Coordinates of C-alpha atoms and ligand atoms in Angstrom, one line a residue:
X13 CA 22.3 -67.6 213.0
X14 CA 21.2 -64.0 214.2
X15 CA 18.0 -63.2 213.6
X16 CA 16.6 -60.4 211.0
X17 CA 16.2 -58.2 214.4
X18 CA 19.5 -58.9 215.7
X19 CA 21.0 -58.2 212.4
X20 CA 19.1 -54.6 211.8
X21 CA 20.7 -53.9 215.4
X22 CA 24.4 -54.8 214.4
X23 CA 23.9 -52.5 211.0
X24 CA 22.6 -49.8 213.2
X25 CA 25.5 -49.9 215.9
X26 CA 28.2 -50.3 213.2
X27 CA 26.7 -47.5 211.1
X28 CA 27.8 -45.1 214.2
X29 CA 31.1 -47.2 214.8
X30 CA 32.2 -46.3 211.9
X31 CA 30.8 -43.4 211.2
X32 CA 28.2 -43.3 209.0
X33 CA 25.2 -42.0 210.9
X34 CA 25.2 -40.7 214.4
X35 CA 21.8 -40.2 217.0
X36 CA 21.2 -36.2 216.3
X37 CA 22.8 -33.9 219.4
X38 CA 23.8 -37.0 220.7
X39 CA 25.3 -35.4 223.7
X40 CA 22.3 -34.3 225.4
X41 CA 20.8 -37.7 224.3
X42 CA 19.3 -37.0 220.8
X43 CA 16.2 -35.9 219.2
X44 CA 13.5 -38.9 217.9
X45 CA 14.3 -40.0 214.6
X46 CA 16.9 -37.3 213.8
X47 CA 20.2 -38.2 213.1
X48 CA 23.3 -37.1 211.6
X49 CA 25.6 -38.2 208.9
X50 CA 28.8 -38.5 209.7
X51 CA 32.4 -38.7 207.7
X52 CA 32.4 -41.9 205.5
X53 CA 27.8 -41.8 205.6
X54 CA 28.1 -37.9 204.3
X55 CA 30.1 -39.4 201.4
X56 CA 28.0 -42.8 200.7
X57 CA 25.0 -40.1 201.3
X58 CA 26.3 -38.5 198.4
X59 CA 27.2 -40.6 196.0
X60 CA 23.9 -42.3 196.3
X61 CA 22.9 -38.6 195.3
X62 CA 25.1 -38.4 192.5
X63 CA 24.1 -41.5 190.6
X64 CA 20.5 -40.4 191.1
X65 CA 20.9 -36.8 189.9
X66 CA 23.0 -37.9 186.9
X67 CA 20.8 -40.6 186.0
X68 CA 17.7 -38.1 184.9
X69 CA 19.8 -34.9 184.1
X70 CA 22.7 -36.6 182.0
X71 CA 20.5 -39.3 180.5
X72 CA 17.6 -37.3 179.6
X73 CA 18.1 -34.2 177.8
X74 CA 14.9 -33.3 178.6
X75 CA 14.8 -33.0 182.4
X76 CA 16.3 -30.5 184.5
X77 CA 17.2 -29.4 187.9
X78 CA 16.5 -26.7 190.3
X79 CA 16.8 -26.5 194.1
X80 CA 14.2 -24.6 195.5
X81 CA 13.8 -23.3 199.1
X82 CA 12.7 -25.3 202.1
X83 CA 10.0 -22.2 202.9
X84 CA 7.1 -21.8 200.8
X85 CA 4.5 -19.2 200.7
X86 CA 1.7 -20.8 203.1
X87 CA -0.7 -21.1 200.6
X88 CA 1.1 -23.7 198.9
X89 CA 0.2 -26.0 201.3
X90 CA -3.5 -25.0 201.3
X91 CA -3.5 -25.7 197.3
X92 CA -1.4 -29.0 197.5
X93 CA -4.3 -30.3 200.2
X94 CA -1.6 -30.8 202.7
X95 CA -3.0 -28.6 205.5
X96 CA -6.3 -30.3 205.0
X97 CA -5.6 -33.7 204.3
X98 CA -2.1 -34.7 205.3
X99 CA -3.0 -36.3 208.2
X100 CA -2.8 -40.3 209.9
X101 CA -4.7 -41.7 211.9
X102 CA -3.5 -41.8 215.2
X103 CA -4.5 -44.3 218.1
X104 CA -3.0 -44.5 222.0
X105 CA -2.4 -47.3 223.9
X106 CA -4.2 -46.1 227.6
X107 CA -2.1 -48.5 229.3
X108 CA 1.5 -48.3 228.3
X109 CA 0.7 -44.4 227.1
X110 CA 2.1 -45.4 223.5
X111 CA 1.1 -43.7 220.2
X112 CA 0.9 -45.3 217.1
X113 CA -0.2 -45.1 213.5
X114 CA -3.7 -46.9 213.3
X115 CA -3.3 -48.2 210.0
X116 CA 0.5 -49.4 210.7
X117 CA -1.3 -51.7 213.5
X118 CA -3.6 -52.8 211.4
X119 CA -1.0 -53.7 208.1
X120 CA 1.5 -55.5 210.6
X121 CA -2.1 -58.0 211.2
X122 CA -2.0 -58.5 207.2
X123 CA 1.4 -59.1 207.4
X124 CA 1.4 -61.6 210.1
X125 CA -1.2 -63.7 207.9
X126 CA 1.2 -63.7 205.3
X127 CA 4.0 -65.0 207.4
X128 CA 1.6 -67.9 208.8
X129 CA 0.8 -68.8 205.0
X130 CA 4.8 -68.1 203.8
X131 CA 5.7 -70.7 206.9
X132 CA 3.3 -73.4 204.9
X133 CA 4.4 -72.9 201.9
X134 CA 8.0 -73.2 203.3
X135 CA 7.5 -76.5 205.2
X136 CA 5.7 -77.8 201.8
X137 CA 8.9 -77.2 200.0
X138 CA 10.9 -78.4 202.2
X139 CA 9.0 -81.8 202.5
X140 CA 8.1 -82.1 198.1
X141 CA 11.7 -80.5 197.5
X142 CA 12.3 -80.1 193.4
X143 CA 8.9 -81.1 192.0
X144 CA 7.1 -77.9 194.3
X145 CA 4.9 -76.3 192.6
X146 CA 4.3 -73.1 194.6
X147 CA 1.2 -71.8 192.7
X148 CA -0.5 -74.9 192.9
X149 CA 0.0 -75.6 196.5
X150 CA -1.2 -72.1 197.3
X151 CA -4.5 -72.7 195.4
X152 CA -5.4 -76.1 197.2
X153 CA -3.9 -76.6 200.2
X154 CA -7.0 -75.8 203.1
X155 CA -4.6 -74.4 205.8
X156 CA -2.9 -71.6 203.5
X157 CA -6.7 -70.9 201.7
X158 CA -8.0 -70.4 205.4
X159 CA -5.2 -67.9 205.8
X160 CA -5.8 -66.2 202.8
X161 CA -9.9 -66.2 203.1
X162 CA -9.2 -64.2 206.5
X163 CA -6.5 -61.8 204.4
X164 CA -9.0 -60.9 202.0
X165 CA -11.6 -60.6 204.2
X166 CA -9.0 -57.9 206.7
X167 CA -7.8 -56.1 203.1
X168 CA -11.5 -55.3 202.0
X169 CA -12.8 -53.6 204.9
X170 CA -8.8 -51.6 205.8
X171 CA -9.2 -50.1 202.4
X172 CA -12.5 -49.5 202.8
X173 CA -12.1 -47.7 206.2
X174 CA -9.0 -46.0 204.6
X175 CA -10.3 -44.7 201.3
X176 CA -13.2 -42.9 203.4
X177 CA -11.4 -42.1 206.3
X178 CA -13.5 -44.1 208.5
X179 CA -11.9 -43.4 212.1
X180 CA -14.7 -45.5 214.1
X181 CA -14.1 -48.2 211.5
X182 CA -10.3 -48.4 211.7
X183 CA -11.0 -48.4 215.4
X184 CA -13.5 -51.4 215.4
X185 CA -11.1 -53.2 212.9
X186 CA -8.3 -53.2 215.7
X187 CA -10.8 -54.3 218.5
X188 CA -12.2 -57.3 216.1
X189 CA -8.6 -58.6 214.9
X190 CA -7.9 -58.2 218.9
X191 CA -4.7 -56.8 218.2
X192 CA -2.4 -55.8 221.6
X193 CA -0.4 -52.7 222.1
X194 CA 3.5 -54.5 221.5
X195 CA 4.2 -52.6 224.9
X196 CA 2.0 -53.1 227.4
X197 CA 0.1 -56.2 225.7
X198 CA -3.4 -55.0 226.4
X199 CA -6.2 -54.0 223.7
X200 CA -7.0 -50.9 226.1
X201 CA -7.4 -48.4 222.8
X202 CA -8.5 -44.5 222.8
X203 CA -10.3 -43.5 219.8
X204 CA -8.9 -43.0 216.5
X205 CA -8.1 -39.3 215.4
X206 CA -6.2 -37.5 212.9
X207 CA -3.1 -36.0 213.0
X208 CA -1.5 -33.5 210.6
X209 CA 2.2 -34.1 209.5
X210 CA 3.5 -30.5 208.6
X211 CA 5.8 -29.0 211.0
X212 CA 5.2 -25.1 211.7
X213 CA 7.5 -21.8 211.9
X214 CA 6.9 -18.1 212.1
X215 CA 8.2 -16.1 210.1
X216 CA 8.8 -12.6 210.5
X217 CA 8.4 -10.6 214.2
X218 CA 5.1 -11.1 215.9
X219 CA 4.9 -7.3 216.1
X220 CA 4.7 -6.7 212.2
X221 CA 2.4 -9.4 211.9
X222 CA 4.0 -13.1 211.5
X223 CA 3.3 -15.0 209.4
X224 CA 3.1 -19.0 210.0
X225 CA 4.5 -21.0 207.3
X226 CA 5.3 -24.9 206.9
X227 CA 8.6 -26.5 206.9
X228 CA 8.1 -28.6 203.4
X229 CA 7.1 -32.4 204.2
X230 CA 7.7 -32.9 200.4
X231 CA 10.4 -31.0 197.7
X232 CA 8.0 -31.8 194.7
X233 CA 5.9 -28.3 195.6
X234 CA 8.8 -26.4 195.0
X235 CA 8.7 -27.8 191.3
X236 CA 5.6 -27.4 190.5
X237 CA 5.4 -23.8 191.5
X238 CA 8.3 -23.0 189.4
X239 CA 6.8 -24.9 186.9
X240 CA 6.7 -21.6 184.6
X241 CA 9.9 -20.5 185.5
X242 CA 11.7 -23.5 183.9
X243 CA 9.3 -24.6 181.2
X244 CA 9.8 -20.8 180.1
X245 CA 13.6 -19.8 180.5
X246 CA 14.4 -23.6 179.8
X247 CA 12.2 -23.3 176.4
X248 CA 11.4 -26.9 177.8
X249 CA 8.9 -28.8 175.1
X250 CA 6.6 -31.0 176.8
X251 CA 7.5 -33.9 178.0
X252 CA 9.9 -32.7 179.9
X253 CA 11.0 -33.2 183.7
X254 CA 12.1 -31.4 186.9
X255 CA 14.6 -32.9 189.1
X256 CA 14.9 -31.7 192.5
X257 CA 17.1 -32.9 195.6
X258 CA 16.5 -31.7 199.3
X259 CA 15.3 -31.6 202.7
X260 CA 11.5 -32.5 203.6
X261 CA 10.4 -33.0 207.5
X262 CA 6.6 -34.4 208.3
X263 CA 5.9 -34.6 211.8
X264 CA 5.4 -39.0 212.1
X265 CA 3.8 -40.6 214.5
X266 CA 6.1 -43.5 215.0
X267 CA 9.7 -43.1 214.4
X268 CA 11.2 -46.3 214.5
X269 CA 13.2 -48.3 212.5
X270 CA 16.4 -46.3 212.7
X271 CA 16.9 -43.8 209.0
X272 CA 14.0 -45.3 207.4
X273 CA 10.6 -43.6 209.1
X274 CA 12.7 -40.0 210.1
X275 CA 11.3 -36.2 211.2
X276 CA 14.0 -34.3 209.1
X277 CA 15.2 -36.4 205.8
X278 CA 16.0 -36.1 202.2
X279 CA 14.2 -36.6 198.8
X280 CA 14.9 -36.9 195.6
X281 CA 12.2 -36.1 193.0
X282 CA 11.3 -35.8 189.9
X283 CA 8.3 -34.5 188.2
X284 CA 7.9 -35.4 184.1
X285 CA 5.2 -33.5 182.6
X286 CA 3.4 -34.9 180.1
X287 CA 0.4 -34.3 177.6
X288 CA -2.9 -35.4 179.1
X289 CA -4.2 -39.1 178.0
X290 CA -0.4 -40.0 177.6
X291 CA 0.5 -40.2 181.5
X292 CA -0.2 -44.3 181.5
X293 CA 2.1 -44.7 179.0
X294 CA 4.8 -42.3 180.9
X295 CA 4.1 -44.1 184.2
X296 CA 4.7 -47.7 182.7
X297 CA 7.9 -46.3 181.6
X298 CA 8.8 -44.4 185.0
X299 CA 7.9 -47.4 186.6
X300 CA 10.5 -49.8 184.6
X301 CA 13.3 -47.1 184.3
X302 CA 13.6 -46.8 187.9
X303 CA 13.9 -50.2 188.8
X304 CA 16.5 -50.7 186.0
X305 CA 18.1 -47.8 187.9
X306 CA 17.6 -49.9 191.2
X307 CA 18.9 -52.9 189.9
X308 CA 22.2 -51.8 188.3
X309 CA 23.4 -51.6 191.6
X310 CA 23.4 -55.0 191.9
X311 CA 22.9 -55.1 195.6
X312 CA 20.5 -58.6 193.8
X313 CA 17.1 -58.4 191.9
X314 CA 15.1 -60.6 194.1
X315 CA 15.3 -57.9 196.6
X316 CA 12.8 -55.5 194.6
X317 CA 9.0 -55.7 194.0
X318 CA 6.5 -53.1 193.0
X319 CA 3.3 -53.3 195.5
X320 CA 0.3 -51.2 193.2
X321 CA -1.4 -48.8 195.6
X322 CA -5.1 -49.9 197.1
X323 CA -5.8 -46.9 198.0
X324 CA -5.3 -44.0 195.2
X325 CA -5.2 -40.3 196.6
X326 CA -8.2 -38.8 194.9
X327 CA -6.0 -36.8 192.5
X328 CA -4.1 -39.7 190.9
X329 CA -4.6 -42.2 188.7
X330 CA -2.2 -44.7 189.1
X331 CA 1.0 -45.0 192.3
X332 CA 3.0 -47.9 192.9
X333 CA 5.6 -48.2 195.8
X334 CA 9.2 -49.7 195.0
X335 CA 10.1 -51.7 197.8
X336 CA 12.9 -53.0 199.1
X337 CA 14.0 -56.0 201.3
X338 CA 15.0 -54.7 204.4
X339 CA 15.8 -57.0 207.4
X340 CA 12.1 -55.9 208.3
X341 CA 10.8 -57.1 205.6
X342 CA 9.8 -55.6 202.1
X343 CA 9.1 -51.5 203.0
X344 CA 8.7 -49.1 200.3
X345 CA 11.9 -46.8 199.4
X346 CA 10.2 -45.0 196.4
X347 CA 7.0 -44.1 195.2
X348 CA 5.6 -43.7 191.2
X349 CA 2.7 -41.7 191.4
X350 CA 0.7 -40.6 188.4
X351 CA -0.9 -37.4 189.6
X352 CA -3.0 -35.7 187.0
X353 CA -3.4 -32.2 186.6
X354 CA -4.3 -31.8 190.0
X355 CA -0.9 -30.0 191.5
X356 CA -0.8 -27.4 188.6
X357 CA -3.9 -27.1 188.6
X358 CA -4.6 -26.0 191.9
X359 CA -1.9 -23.8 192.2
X360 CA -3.4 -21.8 189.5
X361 CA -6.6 -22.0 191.2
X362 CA -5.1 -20.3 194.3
X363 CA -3.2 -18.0 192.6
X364 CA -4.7 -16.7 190.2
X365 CA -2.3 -17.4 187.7
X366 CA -2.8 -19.5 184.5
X367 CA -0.6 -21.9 184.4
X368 CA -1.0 -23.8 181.4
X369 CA 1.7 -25.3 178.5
X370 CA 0.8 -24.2 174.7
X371 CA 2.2 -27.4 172.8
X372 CA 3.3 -26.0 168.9
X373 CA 2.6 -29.6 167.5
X374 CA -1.0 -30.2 168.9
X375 CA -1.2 -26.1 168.6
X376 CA -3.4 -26.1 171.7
X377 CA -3.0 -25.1 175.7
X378 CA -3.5 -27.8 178.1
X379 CA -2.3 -28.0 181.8
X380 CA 0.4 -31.0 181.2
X381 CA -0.3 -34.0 183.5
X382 CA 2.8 -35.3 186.2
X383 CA 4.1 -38.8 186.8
X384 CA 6.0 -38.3 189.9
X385 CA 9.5 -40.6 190.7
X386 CA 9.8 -40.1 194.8
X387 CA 12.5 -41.8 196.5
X388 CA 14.1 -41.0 200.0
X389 CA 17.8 -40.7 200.5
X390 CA 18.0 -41.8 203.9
X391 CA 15.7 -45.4 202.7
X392 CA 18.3 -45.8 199.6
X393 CA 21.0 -45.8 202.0
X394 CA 19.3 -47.7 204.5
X395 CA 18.5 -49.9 201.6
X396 CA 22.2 -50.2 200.4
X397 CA 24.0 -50.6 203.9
X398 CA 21.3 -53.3 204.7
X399 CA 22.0 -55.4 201.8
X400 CA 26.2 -55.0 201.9
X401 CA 26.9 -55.7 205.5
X402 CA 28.1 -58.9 206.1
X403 CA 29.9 -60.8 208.8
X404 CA 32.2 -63.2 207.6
X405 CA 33.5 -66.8 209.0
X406 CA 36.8 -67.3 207.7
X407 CA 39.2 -70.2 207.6
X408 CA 41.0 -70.2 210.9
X409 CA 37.8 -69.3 213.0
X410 CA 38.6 -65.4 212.6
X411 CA 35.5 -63.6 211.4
X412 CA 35.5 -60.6 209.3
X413 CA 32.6 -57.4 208.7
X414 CA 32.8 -56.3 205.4
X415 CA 30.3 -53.6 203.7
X416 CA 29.8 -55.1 200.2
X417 CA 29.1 -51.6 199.1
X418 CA 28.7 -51.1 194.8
X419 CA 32.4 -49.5 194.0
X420 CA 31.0 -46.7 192.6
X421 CA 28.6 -45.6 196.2
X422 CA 31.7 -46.8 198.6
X423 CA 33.0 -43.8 200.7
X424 CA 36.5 -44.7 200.2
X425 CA 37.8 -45.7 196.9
X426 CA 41.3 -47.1 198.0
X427 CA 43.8 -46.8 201.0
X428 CA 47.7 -46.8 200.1
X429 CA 49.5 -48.7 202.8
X430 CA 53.4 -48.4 203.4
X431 CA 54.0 -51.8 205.0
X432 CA 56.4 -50.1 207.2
X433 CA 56.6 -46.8 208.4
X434 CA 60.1 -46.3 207.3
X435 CA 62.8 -47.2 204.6
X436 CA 61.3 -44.6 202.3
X437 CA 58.3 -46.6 202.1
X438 CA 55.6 -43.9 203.9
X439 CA 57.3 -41.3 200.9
X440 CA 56.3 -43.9 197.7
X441 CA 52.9 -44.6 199.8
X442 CA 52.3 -40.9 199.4
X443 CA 53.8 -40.2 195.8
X444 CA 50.5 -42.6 195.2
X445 CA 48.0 -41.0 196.8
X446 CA 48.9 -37.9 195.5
X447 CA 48.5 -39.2 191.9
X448 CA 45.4 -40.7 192.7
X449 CA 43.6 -38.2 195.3
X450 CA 42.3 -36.1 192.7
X451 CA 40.2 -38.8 191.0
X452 CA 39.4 -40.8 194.0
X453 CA 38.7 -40.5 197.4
X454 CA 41.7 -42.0 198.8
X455 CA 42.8 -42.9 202.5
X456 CA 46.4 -42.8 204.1
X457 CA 47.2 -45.8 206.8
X458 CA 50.5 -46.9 208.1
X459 CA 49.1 -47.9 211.6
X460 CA 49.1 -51.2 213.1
X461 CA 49.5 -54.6 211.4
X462 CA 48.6 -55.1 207.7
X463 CA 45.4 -57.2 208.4
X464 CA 44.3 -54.6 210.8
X465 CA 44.1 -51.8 208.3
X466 CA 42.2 -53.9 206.1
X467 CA 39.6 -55.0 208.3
X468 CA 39.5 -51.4 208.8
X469 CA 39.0 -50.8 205.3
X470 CA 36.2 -53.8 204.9
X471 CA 34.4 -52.5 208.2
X472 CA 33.7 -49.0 205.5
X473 CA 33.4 -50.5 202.5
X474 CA 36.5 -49.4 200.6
X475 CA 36.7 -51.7 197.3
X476 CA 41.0 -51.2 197.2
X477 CA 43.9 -51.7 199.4
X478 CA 47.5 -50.6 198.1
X479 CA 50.2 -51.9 200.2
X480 CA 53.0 -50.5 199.2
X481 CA 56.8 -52.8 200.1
X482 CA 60.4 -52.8 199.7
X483 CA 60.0 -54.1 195.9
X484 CA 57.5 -51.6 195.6
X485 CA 60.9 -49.2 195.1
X486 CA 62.6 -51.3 192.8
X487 CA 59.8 -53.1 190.5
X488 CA 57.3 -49.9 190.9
X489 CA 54.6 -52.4 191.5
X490 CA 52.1 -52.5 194.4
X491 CA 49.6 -55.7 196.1
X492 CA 46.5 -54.6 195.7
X493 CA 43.5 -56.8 198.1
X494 CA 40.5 -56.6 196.5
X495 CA 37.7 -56.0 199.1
X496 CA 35.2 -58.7 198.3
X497 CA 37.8 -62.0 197.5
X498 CA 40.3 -60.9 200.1
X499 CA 42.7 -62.1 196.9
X500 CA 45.7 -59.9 196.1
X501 CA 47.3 -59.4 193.0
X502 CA 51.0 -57.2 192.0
X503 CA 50.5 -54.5 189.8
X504 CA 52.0 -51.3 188.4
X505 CA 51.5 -48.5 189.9
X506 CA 50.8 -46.8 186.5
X507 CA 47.9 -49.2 185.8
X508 CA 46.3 -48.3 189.3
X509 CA 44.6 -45.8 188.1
X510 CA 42.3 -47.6 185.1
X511 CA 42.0 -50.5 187.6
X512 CA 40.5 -48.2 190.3
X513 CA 38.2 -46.1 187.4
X514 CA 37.3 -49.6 185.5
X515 CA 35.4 -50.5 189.1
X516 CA 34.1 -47.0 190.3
X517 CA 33.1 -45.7 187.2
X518 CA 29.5 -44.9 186.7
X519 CA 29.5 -45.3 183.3
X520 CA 28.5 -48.8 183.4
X521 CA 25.6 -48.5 185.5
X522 CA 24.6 -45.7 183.3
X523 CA 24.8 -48.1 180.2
X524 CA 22.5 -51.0 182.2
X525 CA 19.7 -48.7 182.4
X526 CA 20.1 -47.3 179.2
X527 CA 20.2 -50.4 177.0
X528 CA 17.4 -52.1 179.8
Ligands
ATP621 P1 5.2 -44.0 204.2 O1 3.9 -44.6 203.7 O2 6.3 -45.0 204.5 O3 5.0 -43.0 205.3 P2 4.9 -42.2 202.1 O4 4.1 -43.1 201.1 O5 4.2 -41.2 202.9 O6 5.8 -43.2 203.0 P3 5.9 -40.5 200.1 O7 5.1 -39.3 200.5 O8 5.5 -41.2 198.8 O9 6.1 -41.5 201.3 O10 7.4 -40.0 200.0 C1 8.3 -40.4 199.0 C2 9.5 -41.1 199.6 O11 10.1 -40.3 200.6 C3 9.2 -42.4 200.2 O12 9.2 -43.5 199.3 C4 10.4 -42.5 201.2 O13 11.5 -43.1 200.5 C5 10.7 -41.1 201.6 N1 10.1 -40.8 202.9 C6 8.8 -40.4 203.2 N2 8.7 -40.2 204.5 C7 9.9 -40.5 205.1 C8 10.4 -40.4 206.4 N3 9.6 -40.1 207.4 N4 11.7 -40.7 206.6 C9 12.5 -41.1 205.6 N5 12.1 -41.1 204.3 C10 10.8 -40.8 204.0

């Protein structure tokens, strides 16, 4: 059996194999934690993008979209708190000259405590089999209540260091818990200091006075500003939301883990604006909506929990992380974030401007309070090609590596097959793609064996294969293998295309969310 660390390697080195994600300006070596999508990841990239988008513009009437740019007037950033406050806290290792996030450091010591009472709890299964009663054994049993004693103990005084910034504290909380630099294995430390995430331009020439502005580290700025804009030339009644899709970059300390911690990425938000004293209610439901929207996927339910935020940014008043499953363990892919008044509130501040919604029913102005739904692109997809990459044992010792992908976020939606490339077959072959191209995205094979092509075809993800024969001309019938069970039925080429929409379409997820 590989291990989880093996495994993430394989996903990584087949994700540029076959073209899904390449290291960025690979030829002179790349750029940390940039990279680039390539053919069949730009179209995987995408559809993930679609279901999103569709999911709060075509099943709410009342949220919208806009796609505002990545430059921002620099005072945005001074109102949002981010050139103050959007720091972490930064800490070197002297010896092996390595830099990383202090409170990373300190959250991998929490999770190692978990694993040590996980492992008892495991072994205690293992030996009571069927009548376990997890619960019970994590109440009583001394080892895992000496574990959890110290995991309390660690929690209190990170989120106290956190919540007040404490930089000596965080410090001292490394040196106690004696925790080594993964590198160089010593506990020789520099101090603790903060380090801002925004990434800087100029704009303009220096001779007429540039100006320096912030590439965005977040899209949701750009809706809040417009804020106005829509609620007025939408004649949008609150609540209402703003959906936005686009590029964010933040400066991180540690890029690791491949598209999941990246410098340049992709968001998609949405910002619901609600009447103040309501935004619990509208959070509970955020909260449940998007992990309906997570789950229709079906990449399986047990891979998603919520973890409720310790520490709350001093603006909002409730955040929760969804997180997924990763072969790293559970890592957050998208955060809920009820957030107040503050955002509109201090961009009116700093501009001047009121800013401010006057509801007809309640016949009053207020500044409408946000629940924000935040999720990355890049940590979906991680998310999905994590969970549908699979290497296969089959009979006869041959082993396969299929992508499980959900139909309707594959790249590829079928691949017609002449079984030979002659005998009029390639001609019928492509009478089918072009009767299907426009609906699907369709491949074109005829080289090398049969089997080949549809290992081919599993190594991307592609739910159909057509292979089209010699009966094919006479019976106008097709074998089509089916991704997932390898099995292959005959059918006529004029029911191809509801087969093909029945798996791919939407529609279905749509209605799981909906009806819950
Ligand atoms: P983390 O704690 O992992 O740094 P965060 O809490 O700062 O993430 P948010 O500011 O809530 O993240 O951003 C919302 C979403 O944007 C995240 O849930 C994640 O999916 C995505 N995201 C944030 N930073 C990155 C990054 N560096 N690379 C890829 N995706 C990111």
């Amino acid at each position: 059996m590989a291990t989880q660390e093996e495994t993430f390697k394989k996903i990584v080195a087949h994700c540029k194999e076959y073209g899904f994600v390449f290291p960025s300006s690979e030829i002179y070596d790349g750029l940390g934690a940039v990279y680039d999508y390539g053919q069949n990841g730009v179209e995987l990239k995408n559809n993930i993008k679609r279901y999103w988008w569709d999911a709060m513009t075509l099943l709410h009437e009342n949220i919208v979209g806009i796609d505002a740019a990545i430059f921002m007037h620099p005072t945005t950033w001074k109102a949002s708190g981010h050139v103050d406050a959007f720091n972490d806290p930064l800490i070197d290792n002297r010896d092996s000259k390595k830099r990383y996030r202090a409170d990373v450091l300190i959250e991998e010591q929490l999770a190692k405590i978990e694993d040590k009472m996980q492992k008892e709890v495991d072994k205690a299964r293992k030996r009571f089999g069927e009548s376990f009663d997890e619960a019970m054994f994590r109440q009583t049993n001394p080892r895992v209540l000496e574990h959890q004693a110290k995991w309390d103990a660690l929690h209190e005084r990170y989120s106290k260091a956190m919540n007040a910034m404490d930089l000596d504290e965080l410090k001292q909380i490394i040196l106690d818990e004696e925790i080594v630099c993964p590198i160089s294995g010593t506990r020789n430390w520099t101090d603790v200091r903060q380090f801002n995430l925004m990434f800087s331009t100029e704009m303009g020439s220096t001779a007429d006075g540039a100006m320096k502005i912030y590439l965005r580290p977040e899209t949701a700025q750009g809706i809040f500003v417009n804020f106005l804009n829509v609620q007025k030339t939408g004649r949008m009644k609150v609540p209402f939301g703003i959906a936005q899709i686009g590029k964010a970059f933040r400066n991180e300390i540690v890029a690791r883990q491949f598209v999941f911690r990246m410098r340049e990425f992709e968001q998609m938000e949405m910002q619901f604006f609600v009447r103040p004293g309501e935004e619990l209610k509208w959070f509970e439901h955020w909260k449940q909506f998007r992990l309906r929207w997570h789950k229709a996927l079906g990449l399986g339910d047990e891979k998603y929990r919520f973890h409720d935020h310790e520490k709350l940014a001093h603006y909002a008043n409730a955040a929760t992380d969804i997180e997924f499953l990763m072969p790293f363990g559970f890592k957050e892919v998208e955060g809920i974030h009820s957030r107040t008044n503050f955002d509109l509130s201090q961009h009116a501040k700093y501009s001047g401007k009121k800013i401010e919604y006057f509801d007809p029913e309640l016949n009053e102005s207020y500044t409408p309070f946000v629940i924000e739904t935040s999720i990355g692109v890049d940590r979906m997809f991680l998310s999905v090609m994590c969970s549908s990459y699979k290497e296969e044992q089959l009979e006869g010792g041959d082993t396969r590596v299929v992508l499980n992908l959900p139909p309707v976020l594959a790249p590829v939606k079928c691949c017609v097959m002449p079984l030979v490339k002659k005998d009029g077959l390639p001609e019928k072959a492509r009478e089918i793609m072009d009767m299907l191209k426009f609906d699907f995205h369709t491949q074109y094979d005829e080289k090398d064996s049969i089997g080949k092509r549809y290992r081919r075809q599993d190594a991307i993800g592609t739910p159909f294969c057509i292979t089209v024969d010699h009966d094919t001309l006479n019976d106008n019938c097709v074998t089509v293998r089916y991704r997932d069970t390898m099995t292959q039925d005959r059918v006529a080429i004029s029911e191809l295309h509801s087969l093909i929409q029945k798996a791919v379409d939407p529609k279905v997820l749509y209605k799981k969310i909906v009806e819950g």
